[in-house]
């Protein structure tokens, strides 16, 4: 298992790499190759976990490259070098394995260099095929050029030769959302399956609580404050919703380079006093925040999945989301009011209308709460996801055995 990002307790992609490694070790003899600087945290976590454990190989490029990364070499460049070095490091060992699984980073534009015919390769779940809606880019300011450049690389990636090598060699290409599936060249689409790259632990599925019918209606927004997360859009929608429903209150959790702009928007729109600013909070405080609010607002303008939305659903929070990217995969009309993004003004109006609707209809909030938690239990807890991945491994093994080749040994 190739997992550049693999670290317990960090959230985001490091947590995704860690969870796939530890969950699949319950079924198979798993060896994970990851960055050397993850070693101390991984070994401390393994020491406190009951077996079975995955094994780990640690690799970093030569020391000058590691230093250059700290001095500003783009992560994508360093990661490509790491992947190339990993493939060369483990190539002599591959005869002792039945399957190679590339997990993180999960960008479809950089799925590693696993081009060998044997053992077979599983890629993903891959993401990164989504693009920020063009109409929102005018608000990106200093982030406009980097975001435009990224969008152009996404659009051009299906013509990159190295991706064709990777997709042609893969036995299965797992994708996290429909946007990424659409970026896979047509000749490889028969290998594509959809599976969200992330999940929640059983402990994150919280007991349902009675829906509050009186008093303030508390809305929660959780994300890193950067342009692609839509913090300013969330504030604009909240300000418009409060004109019709003054009982609404908003809590914003997170910090980042866009925090100043988000807070300035709240002052300009006259709602700063109705917003509680939490800044960055430890992950162990999130369950309390989920259970002390009534509605979850998720406004990410570009996101492979949406970990915060998934965790909110696990806590039984009904949501107001945008109808695109990972949000469209995770939430349904039974768990959320989903708003198609058009332009900043009309989208803020539509989000505001959704907030007002849920504020005034506690019965609907109750139904959505139950449906959200049930959907997470059915599809997105890590043990359930591991069952799905194990079936994929087994299918590859069965296909290889039928063809007289090698595959993934069953667990």
mmCIF file of N, CA and C in Angstrom, residues 115-227:
data_model
loop_
_atom_site.group_PDB
_atom_site.id
_atom_site.type_symbol
_atom_site.label_atom_id
_atom_site.label_comp_id
_atom_site.label_asym_id
_atom_site.label_seq_id
_atom_site.Cartn_x
_atom_site.Cartn_y
_atom_site.Cartn_z
ATOM 1 N N UNK A 115 3.470 0.951 -12.878
ATOM 2 C CA UNK A 115 3.157 0.597 -14.260
ATOM 3 C C UNK A 115 3.452 -0.867 -14.566
ATOM 4 N N UNK A 116 3.843 -1.631 -13.556
ATOM 5 C CA UNK A 116 4.197 -3.023 -13.806
ATOM 6 C C UNK A 116 2.936 -3.855 -14.066
ATOM 7 N N UNK A 117 3.100 -4.978 -14.743
ATOM 8 C CA UNK A 117 1.957 -5.857 -15.009
ATOM 9 C C UNK A 117 1.614 -6.715 -13.801
ATOM 10 N N UNK A 118 2.568 -7.104 -13.036
ATOM 11 C CA UNK A 118 2.330 -7.908 -11.844
ATOM 12 C C UNK A 118 3.168 -7.344 -10.707
ATOM 13 N N UNK A 119 2.656 -7.350 -9.499
ATOM 14 C CA UNK A 119 1.276 -7.675 -9.135
ATOM 15 C C UNK A 119 0.298 -6.625 -9.624
ATOM 16 N N UNK A 120 -0.998 -6.965 -9.652
ATOM 17 C CA UNK A 120 -2.000 -6.007 -10.131
ATOM 18 C C UNK A 120 -2.088 -4.791 -9.214
ATOM 19 N N UNK A 121 -2.637 -3.703 -9.765
ATOM 20 C CA UNK A 121 -2.657 -2.412 -9.077
ATOM 21 C C UNK A 121 -4.092 -1.928 -8.900
ATOM 22 N N UNK A 122 -4.388 -1.471 -7.690
ATOM 23 C CA UNK A 122 -5.620 -0.725 -7.409
ATOM 24 C C UNK A 122 -5.228 0.733 -7.206
ATOM 25 N N UNK A 123 -5.878 1.628 -7.900
ATOM 26 C CA UNK A 123 -5.648 3.055 -7.725
ATOM 27 C C UNK A 123 -6.831 3.676 -6.987
ATOM 28 N N UNK A 124 -6.519 4.386 -5.883
ATOM 29 C CA UNK A 124 -7.558 5.169 -5.257
ATOM 30 C C UNK A 124 -8.160 4.581 -3.992
ATOM 31 N N UNK A 125 -9.268 5.219 -3.624
ATOM 32 C CA UNK A 125 -10.110 6.147 -4.373
ATOM 33 C C UNK A 125 -9.397 7.464 -4.701
ATOM 34 N N UNK A 126 -9.434 7.823 -5.983
ATOM 35 C CA UNK A 126 -8.828 9.045 -6.472
ATOM 36 C C UNK A 126 -9.854 10.175 -6.477
ATOM 37 N N UNK A 127 -9.367 11.379 -6.283
ATOM 38 C CA UNK A 127 -10.213 12.560 -6.368
ATOM 39 C C UNK A 127 -9.493 13.647 -7.140
ATOM 40 N N UNK A 128 -9.908 14.880 -6.941
ATOM 41 C CA UNK A 128 -9.230 16.008 -7.553
ATOM 42 C C UNK A 128 -9.738 16.397 -8.915
ATOM 43 N N UNK A 129 -10.769 15.719 -9.431
ATOM 44 C CA UNK A 129 -11.275 16.049 -10.752
ATOM 45 C C UNK A 129 -12.232 17.218 -10.771
ATOM 46 N N UNK A 130 -12.557 17.773 -9.613
ATOM 47 C CA UNK A 130 -13.525 18.853 -9.539
ATOM 48 C C UNK A 130 -12.857 20.211 -9.765
ATOM 49 N N UNK A 131 -13.621 21.155 -10.292
ATOM 50 C CA UNK A 131 -13.152 22.507 -10.584
ATOM 51 C C UNK A 131 -14.079 23.496 -9.894
ATOM 52 N N UNK A 132 -13.508 24.539 -9.314
ATOM 53 C CA UNK A 132 -14.320 25.601 -8.710
ATOM 54 C C UNK A 132 -15.201 26.233 -9.775
ATOM 55 N N UNK A 133 -16.496 26.422 -9.501
ATOM 56 C CA UNK A 133 -17.359 27.076 -10.495
ATOM 57 C C UNK A 133 -16.763 28.413 -10.938
ATOM 58 N N UNK A 134 -16.717 28.610 -12.242
ATOM 59 C CA UNK A 134 -16.021 29.764 -12.807
ATOM 60 C C UNK A 134 -16.562 31.085 -12.270
ATOM 61 N N UNK A 135 -17.866 31.174 -12.049
ATOM 62 C CA UNK A 135 -18.466 32.449 -11.638
ATOM 63 C C UNK A 135 -17.967 32.923 -10.278
ATOM 64 N N UNK A 136 -17.404 32.012 -9.467
ATOM 65 C CA UNK A 136 -16.951 32.389 -8.134
ATOM 66 C C UNK A 136 -15.498 32.864 -8.122
ATOM 67 N N UNK A 137 -14.792 32.669 -9.216
ATOM 68 C CA UNK A 137 -13.360 32.955 -9.208
ATOM 69 C C UNK A 137 -13.043 34.438 -9.055
ATOM 70 N N UNK A 138 -13.953 35.306 -9.438
ATOM 71 C CA UNK A 138 -13.645 36.732 -9.355
ATOM 72 C C UNK A 138 -13.442 37.195 -7.909
ATOM 73 N N UNK A 139 -13.924 36.425 -6.965
ATOM 74 C CA UNK A 139 -13.709 36.774 -5.564
ATOM 75 C C UNK A 139 -12.437 36.192 -4.972
ATOM 76 N N UNK A 140 -11.626 35.499 -5.775
ATOM 77 C CA UNK A 140 -10.442 34.825 -5.247
ATOM 78 C C UNK A 140 -9.243 35.763 -5.088
ATOM 79 N N UNK A 141 -9.222 36.872 -5.800
ATOM 80 C CA UNK A 141 -8.172 37.885 -5.677
ATOM 81 C C UNK A 141 -6.782 37.264 -5.829
ATOM 82 N N UNK A 142 -5.957 37.285 -4.779
ATOM 83 C CA UNK A 142 -4.581 36.801 -4.910
ATOM 84 C C UNK A 142 -4.521 35.307 -5.210
ATOM 85 N N UNK A 143 -5.608 34.593 -4.955
ATOM 86 C CA UNK A 143 -5.642 33.157 -5.225
ATOM 87 C C UNK A 143 -6.188 32.840 -6.614
ATOM 88 N N UNK A 144 -6.497 33.870 -7.396
ATOM 89 C CA UNK A 144 -7.108 33.641 -8.703
ATOM 90 C C UNK A 144 -6.168 32.887 -9.644
ATOM 91 N N UNK A 145 -4.935 33.337 -9.781
ATOM 92 C CA UNK A 145 -4.006 32.709 -10.728
ATOM 93 C C UNK A 145 -3.714 31.255 -10.329
ATOM 94 N N UNK A 146 -3.381 30.959 -9.061
ATOM 95 C CA UNK A 146 -3.165 29.554 -8.694
ATOM 96 C C UNK A 146 -4.393 28.676 -8.944
ATOM 97 N N UNK A 147 -5.590 29.215 -8.671
ATOM 98 C CA UNK A 147 -6.789 28.402 -8.879
ATOM 99 C C UNK A 147 -7.054 28.177 -10.358
ATOM 100 N N UNK A 148 -6.838 29.214 -11.180
ATOM 101 C CA UNK A 148 -6.977 29.039 -12.630
ATOM 102 C C UNK A 148 -5.976 28.025 -13.152
ATOM 103 N N UNK A 149 -4.740 28.101 -12.680
ATOM 104 C CA UNK A 149 -3.711 27.152 -13.126
ATOM 105 C C UNK A 149 -4.101 25.732 -12.758
ATOM 106 N N UNK A 150 -4.583 25.549 -11.516
ATOM 107 C CA UNK A 150 -5.010 24.210 -11.116
ATOM 108 C C UNK A 150 -6.141 23.702 -12.004
ATOM 109 N N UNK A 151 -7.118 24.566 -12.292
ATOM 110 C CA UNK A 151 -8.244 24.162 -13.135
ATOM 111 C C UNK A 151 -7.761 23.731 -14.516
ATOM 112 N N UNK A 152 -6.795 24.440 -15.059
ATOM 113 C CA UNK A 152 -6.270 24.087 -16.376
ATOM 114 C C UNK A 152 -5.537 22.745 -16.344
ATOM 115 N N UNK A 153 -4.827 22.463 -15.244
ATOM 116 C CA UNK A 153 -4.164 21.151 -15.158
ATOM 117 C C UNK A 153 -5.184 20.026 -15.062
ATOM 118 N N UNK A 154 -6.296 20.276 -14.374
ATOM 119 C CA UNK A 154 -7.353 19.257 -14.289
ATOM 120 C C UNK A 154 -7.941 18.987 -15.674
ATOM 121 N N UNK A 155 -8.192 20.052 -16.420
ATOM 122 C CA UNK A 155 -8.781 19.899 -17.748
ATOM 123 C C UNK A 155 -7.826 19.225 -18.731
ATOM 124 N N UNK A 156 -6.530 19.480 -18.589
ATOM 125 C CA UNK A 156 -5.560 18.930 -19.539
ATOM 126 C C UNK A 156 -5.045 17.553 -19.142
ATOM 127 N N UNK A 157 -5.227 17.159 -17.874
ATOM 128 C CA UNK A 157 -4.635 15.911 -17.372
ATOM 129 C C UNK A 157 -4.982 14.674 -18.189
ATOM 130 N N UNK A 158 -6.212 14.518 -18.717
ATOM 131 C CA UNK A 158 -6.499 13.300 -19.481
ATOM 132 C C UNK A 158 -5.600 13.073 -20.690
ATOM 133 N N UNK A 159 -4.793 14.072 -21.082
ATOM 134 C CA UNK A 159 -3.873 13.894 -22.203
ATOM 135 C C UNK A 159 -2.439 13.659 -21.754
ATOM 136 N N UNK A 160 -2.195 13.626 -20.440
ATOM 137 C CA UNK A 160 -0.834 13.425 -19.959
ATOM 138 C C UNK A 160 -0.430 11.955 -20.153
ATOM 139 N N UNK A 161 0.707 11.676 -20.791
ATOM 140 C CA UNK A 161 1.105 10.281 -21.052
ATOM 141 C C UNK A 161 1.233 9.431 -19.795
ATOM 142 N N UNK A 162 1.810 10.008 -18.714
ATOM 143 C CA UNK A 162 2.029 9.187 -17.521
ATOM 144 C C UNK A 162 0.728 8.704 -16.909
ATOM 145 N N UNK A 163 -0.355 9.470 -17.067
ATOM 146 C CA UNK A 163 -1.636 9.013 -16.548
ATOM 147 C C UNK A 163 -2.146 7.832 -17.357
ATOM 148 N N UNK A 164 -1.929 7.862 -18.652
ATOM 149 C CA UNK A 164 -2.341 6.718 -19.470
ATOM 150 C C UNK A 164 -1.567 5.462 -19.063
ATOM 151 N N UNK A 165 -0.273 5.617 -18.768
ATOM 152 C CA UNK A 165 0.499 4.460 -18.297
ATOM 153 C C UNK A 165 -0.121 3.891 -17.017
ATOM 154 N N UNK A 166 -0.470 4.793 -16.083
ATOM 155 C CA UNK A 166 -1.028 4.339 -14.804
ATOM 156 C C UNK A 166 -2.391 3.692 -14.985
ATOM 157 N N UNK A 167 -3.270 4.323 -15.747
ATOM 158 C CA UNK A 167 -4.622 3.804 -15.905
ATOM 159 C C UNK A 167 -4.635 2.510 -16.711
ATOM 160 N N UNK A 168 -3.765 2.416 -17.701
ATOM 161 C CA UNK A 168 -3.699 1.188 -18.503
ATOM 162 C C UNK A 168 -3.224 0.010 -17.661
ATOM 163 N N UNK A 169 -2.300 0.272 -16.716
ATOM 164 C CA UNK A 169 -1.749 -0.814 -15.902
ATOM 165 C C UNK A 169 -2.653 -1.210 -14.745
ATOM 166 N N UNK A 170 -3.597 -0.357 -14.368
ATOM 167 C CA UNK A 170 -4.423 -0.617 -13.190
ATOM 168 C C UNK A 170 -5.444 -1.710 -13.456
ATOM 169 N N UNK A 171 -5.691 -2.529 -12.435
ATOM 170 C CA UNK A 171 -6.779 -3.502 -12.506
ATOM 171 C C UNK A 171 -8.110 -2.830 -12.204
ATOM 172 N N UNK A 172 -8.120 -1.912 -11.234
ATOM 173 C CA UNK A 172 -9.321 -1.180 -10.841
ATOM 174 C C UNK A 172 -8.924 0.272 -10.571
ATOM 175 N N UNK A 173 -9.755 1.205 -11.032
ATOM 176 C CA UNK A 173 -9.559 2.630 -10.757
ATOM 177 C C UNK A 173 -10.743 3.090 -9.919
ATOM 178 N N UNK A 174 -10.500 3.345 -8.652
ATOM 179 C CA UNK A 174 -11.548 3.821 -7.757
ATOM 180 C C UNK A 174 -11.556 5.344 -7.761
ATOM 181 N N UNK A 175 -12.741 5.938 -7.872
ATOM 182 C CA UNK A 175 -12.863 7.393 -7.862
ATOM 183 C C UNK A 175 -13.843 7.801 -6.779
ATOM 184 N N UNK A 176 -13.592 8.985 -6.201
ATOM 185 C CA UNK A 176 -14.399 9.444 -5.071
ATOM 186 C C UNK A 176 -15.649 10.188 -5.484
ATOM 187 N N UNK A 177 -15.675 10.711 -6.715
ATOM 188 C CA UNK A 177 -16.850 11.474 -7.130
ATOM 189 C C UNK A 177 -16.993 11.441 -8.647
ATOM 190 N N UNK A 178 -18.151 11.896 -9.109
ATOM 191 C CA UNK A 178 -18.453 11.855 -10.537
ATOM 192 C C UNK A 178 -17.554 12.785 -11.340
ATOM 193 N N UNK A 179 -17.127 13.903 -10.735
ATOM 194 C CA UNK A 179 -16.235 14.827 -11.439
ATOM 195 C C UNK A 179 -14.924 14.136 -11.809
ATOM 196 N N UNK A 180 -14.374 13.368 -10.867
ATOM 197 C CA UNK A 180 -13.127 12.669 -11.150
ATOM 198 C C UNK A 180 -13.344 11.545 -12.151
ATOM 199 N N UNK A 181 -14.456 10.840 -12.045
ATOM 200 C CA UNK A 181 -14.744 9.778 -13.019
ATOM 201 C C UNK A 181 -14.756 10.337 -14.436
ATOM 202 N N UNK A 182 -15.273 11.552 -14.591
ATOM 203 C CA UNK A 182 -15.357 12.153 -15.919
ATOM 204 C C UNK A 182 -13.989 12.522 -16.477
ATOM 205 N N UNK A 183 -12.972 12.644 -15.623
ATOM 206 C CA UNK A 183 -11.622 12.977 -16.097
ATOM 207 C C UNK A 183 -10.834 11.755 -16.541
ATOM 208 N N UNK A 184 -11.301 10.564 -16.210
ATOM 209 C CA UNK A 184 -10.599 9.358 -16.632
ATOM 210 C C UNK A 184 -10.850 9.158 -18.128
ATOM 211 N N UNK A 185 -9.811 9.015 -18.943
ATOM 212 C CA UNK A 185 -10.033 8.833 -20.382
ATOM 213 C C UNK A 185 -10.995 7.687 -20.670
ATOM 214 N N UNK A 186 -11.804 7.854 -21.707
ATOM 215 C CA UNK A 186 -12.911 6.932 -21.991
ATOM 216 C C UNK A 186 -12.449 5.491 -22.128
ATOM 217 N N UNK A 187 -11.255 5.271 -22.658
ATOM 218 C CA UNK A 187 -10.818 3.893 -22.902
ATOM 219 C C UNK A 187 -10.605 3.094 -21.613
ATOM 220 N N UNK A 188 -10.512 3.811 -20.449
ATOM 221 C CA UNK A 188 -10.288 3.121 -19.177
ATOM 222 C C UNK A 188 -11.525 3.130 -18.280
ATOM 223 N N UNK A 189 -12.630 3.648 -18.787
ATOM 224 C CA UNK A 189 -13.805 3.812 -17.927
ATOM 225 C C UNK A 189 -14.365 2.476 -17.438
ATOM 226 N N UNK A 190 -14.121 1.405 -18.150
ATOM 227 C CA UNK A 190 -14.634 0.100 -17.709
ATOM 228 C C UNK A 190 -13.994 -0.346 -16.396
ATOM 229 N N UNK A 191 -12.865 0.253 -16.050
ATOM 230 C CA UNK A 191 -12.181 -0.094 -14.799
ATOM 231 C C UNK A 191 -12.640 0.773 -13.623
ATOM 232 N N UNK A 192 -13.442 1.782 -13.890
ATOM 233 C CA UNK A 192 -13.768 2.787 -12.880
ATOM 234 C C UNK A 192 -14.918 2.326 -11.994
ATOM 235 N N UNK A 193 -14.744 2.530 -10.685
ATOM 236 C CA UNK A 193 -15.816 2.334 -9.710
ATOM 237 C C UNK A 193 -15.799 3.511 -8.741
ATOM 238 N N UNK A 194 -16.964 3.838 -8.217
ATOM 239 C CA UNK A 194 -17.067 4.969 -7.299
ATOM 240 C C UNK A 194 -17.036 4.479 -5.850
ATOM 241 N N UNK A 195 -16.152 5.065 -5.066
ATOM 242 C CA UNK A 195 -16.047 4.773 -3.634
ATOM 243 C C UNK A 195 -15.447 6.002 -2.965
ATOM 244 N N UNK A 196 -16.153 6.575 -2.010
ATOM 245 C CA UNK A 196 -15.641 7.746 -1.308
ATOM 246 C C UNK A 196 -14.318 7.400 -0.638
ATOM 247 N N UNK A 197 -13.361 8.315 -0.711
ATOM 248 C CA UNK A 197 -12.019 8.007 -0.207
ATOM 249 C C UNK A 197 -11.933 8.045 1.313
ATOM 250 N N UNK A 198 -12.866 8.711 1.966
ATOM 251 C CA UNK A 198 -12.792 8.907 3.401
ATOM 252 C C UNK A 198 -13.989 8.265 4.095
ATOM 253 N N UNK A 199 -13.988 8.322 5.410
ATOM 254 C CA UNK A 199 -15.077 7.738 6.189
ATOM 255 C C UNK A 199 -15.050 8.280 7.606
ATOM 256 N N UNK A 200 -15.858 7.686 8.467
ATOM 257 C CA UNK A 200 -15.867 8.042 9.886
ATOM 258 C C UNK A 200 -15.720 6.770 10.703
ATOM 259 N N UNK A 201 -15.231 6.919 11.905
ATOM 260 C CA UNK A 201 -15.126 5.783 12.807
ATOM 261 C C UNK A 201 -16.485 5.518 13.452
ATOM 262 N N UNK A 202 -16.720 4.311 13.928
ATOM 263 C CA UNK A 202 -17.986 4.052 14.631
ATOM 264 C C UNK A 202 -18.204 4.997 15.813
ATOM 265 N N UNK A 203 -17.115 5.435 16.452
ATOM 266 C CA UNK A 203 -17.244 6.327 17.600
ATOM 267 C C UNK A 203 -17.753 7.712 17.205
ATOM 268 N N UNK A 204 -17.579 8.070 15.937
ATOM 269 C CA UNK A 204 -18.054 9.381 15.480
ATOM 270 C C UNK A 204 -19.549 9.388 15.165
ATOM 271 N N UNK A 205 -20.180 8.241 15.142
ATOM 272 C CA UNK A 205 -21.630 8.168 14.955
ATOM 273 C C UNK A 205 -22.272 8.394 16.325
ATOM 274 N N UNK A 206 -22.864 9.562 16.512
ATOM 275 C CA UNK A 206 -23.340 9.985 17.828
ATOM 276 C C UNK A 206 -24.828 9.689 17.996
ATOM 277 N N UNK A 207 -25.277 9.540 19.225
ATOM 278 C CA UNK A 207 -26.714 9.335 19.470
ATOM 279 C C UNK A 207 -27.528 10.539 18.998
ATOM 280 N N UNK A 208 -28.692 10.264 18.459
ATOM 281 C CA UNK A 208 -29.582 11.355 18.065
ATOM 282 C C UNK A 208 -30.136 12.038 19.309
ATOM 283 N N UNK A 209 -30.336 13.340 19.197
ATOM 284 C CA UNK A 209 -30.924 14.087 20.302
ATOM 285 C C UNK A 209 -32.236 14.714 19.828
ATOM 286 N N UNK A 210 -33.137 15.020 20.732
ATOM 287 C CA UNK A 210 -34.396 15.647 20.319
ATOM 288 C C UNK A 210 -34.153 16.970 19.608
ATOM 289 N N UNK A 211 -34.936 17.241 18.595
ATOM 290 C CA UNK A 211 -34.822 18.491 17.861
ATOM 291 C C UNK A 211 -35.401 19.621 18.703
ATOM 292 N N UNK A 212 -34.647 20.715 18.820
ATOM 293 C CA UNK A 212 -35.136 21.884 19.563
ATOM 294 C C UNK A 212 -36.205 22.602 18.738
ATOM 295 N N UNK A 213 -37.310 22.919 19.368
ATOM 296 C CA UNK A 213 -38.418 23.573 18.671
ATOM 297 C C UNK A 213 -38.585 25.039 19.075
ATOM 298 N N UNK A 214 -37.892 25.458 20.115
ATOM 299 C CA UNK A 214 -38.008 26.838 20.575
ATOM 300 C C UNK A 214 -36.617 27.449 20.704
ATOM 301 N N UNK A 215 -36.578 28.759 20.767
ATOM 302 C CA UNK A 215 -35.327 29.453 20.971
ATOM 303 C C UNK A 215 -34.539 29.626 19.691
ATOM 304 N N UNK A 216 -33.267 30.037 19.798
ATOM 305 C CA UNK A 216 -32.437 30.264 18.615
ATOM 306 C C UNK A 216 -32.239 28.979 17.811
ATOM 307 N N UNK A 217 -32.093 29.142 16.509
ATOM 308 C CA UNK A 217 -31.741 28.031 15.618
ATOM 309 C C UNK A 217 -30.267 28.201 15.278
ATOM 310 N N UNK A 218 -29.445 27.271 15.734
ATOM 311 C CA UNK A 218 -27.998 27.412 15.659
ATOM 312 C C UNK A 218 -27.452 26.674 14.440
ATOM 313 N N UNK A 219 -26.742 27.417 13.608
ATOM 314 C CA UNK A 219 -26.145 26.895 12.376
ATOM 315 C C UNK A 219 -24.640 26.775 12.587
ATOM 316 N N UNK A 220 -24.064 25.664 12.154
ATOM 317 C CA UNK A 220 -22.631 25.408 12.333
ATOM 318 C C UNK A 220 -21.942 25.317 10.979
ATOM 319 N N UNK A 221 -20.796 26.000 10.864
ATOM 320 C CA UNK A 221 -19.923 25.920 9.689
ATOM 321 C C UNK A 221 -18.541 25.547 10.181
ATOM 322 N N UNK A 222 -17.948 24.473 9.608
ATOM 323 C CA UNK A 222 -16.636 23.997 10.027
ATOM 324 C C UNK A 222 -15.767 23.808 8.794
ATOM 325 N N UNK A 223 -14.633 24.493 8.746
ATOM 326 C CA UNK A 223 -13.712 24.306 7.628
ATOM 327 C C UNK A 223 -12.466 25.138 7.868
ATOM 328 N N UNK A 224 -11.451 24.879 7.091
ATOM 329 C CA UNK A 224 -10.318 25.787 7.027
ATOM 330 C C UNK A 224 -10.767 27.027 6.255
ATOM 331 N N UNK A 225 -10.369 28.189 6.737
ATOM 332 C CA UNK A 225 -10.798 29.427 6.082
ATOM 333 C C UNK A 225 -9.829 29.771 4.951
ATOM 334 N N UNK A 226 -10.179 29.326 3.777
ATOM 335 C CA UNK A 226 -9.477 29.684 2.555
ATOM 336 C C UNK A 226 -10.523 29.839 1.463
ATOM 337 N N UNK A 227 -10.147 30.456 0.362
ATOM 338 C CA UNK A 227 -11.127 30.845 -0.649
ATOM 339 C C UNK A 227 -11.992 29.687 -1.117
#
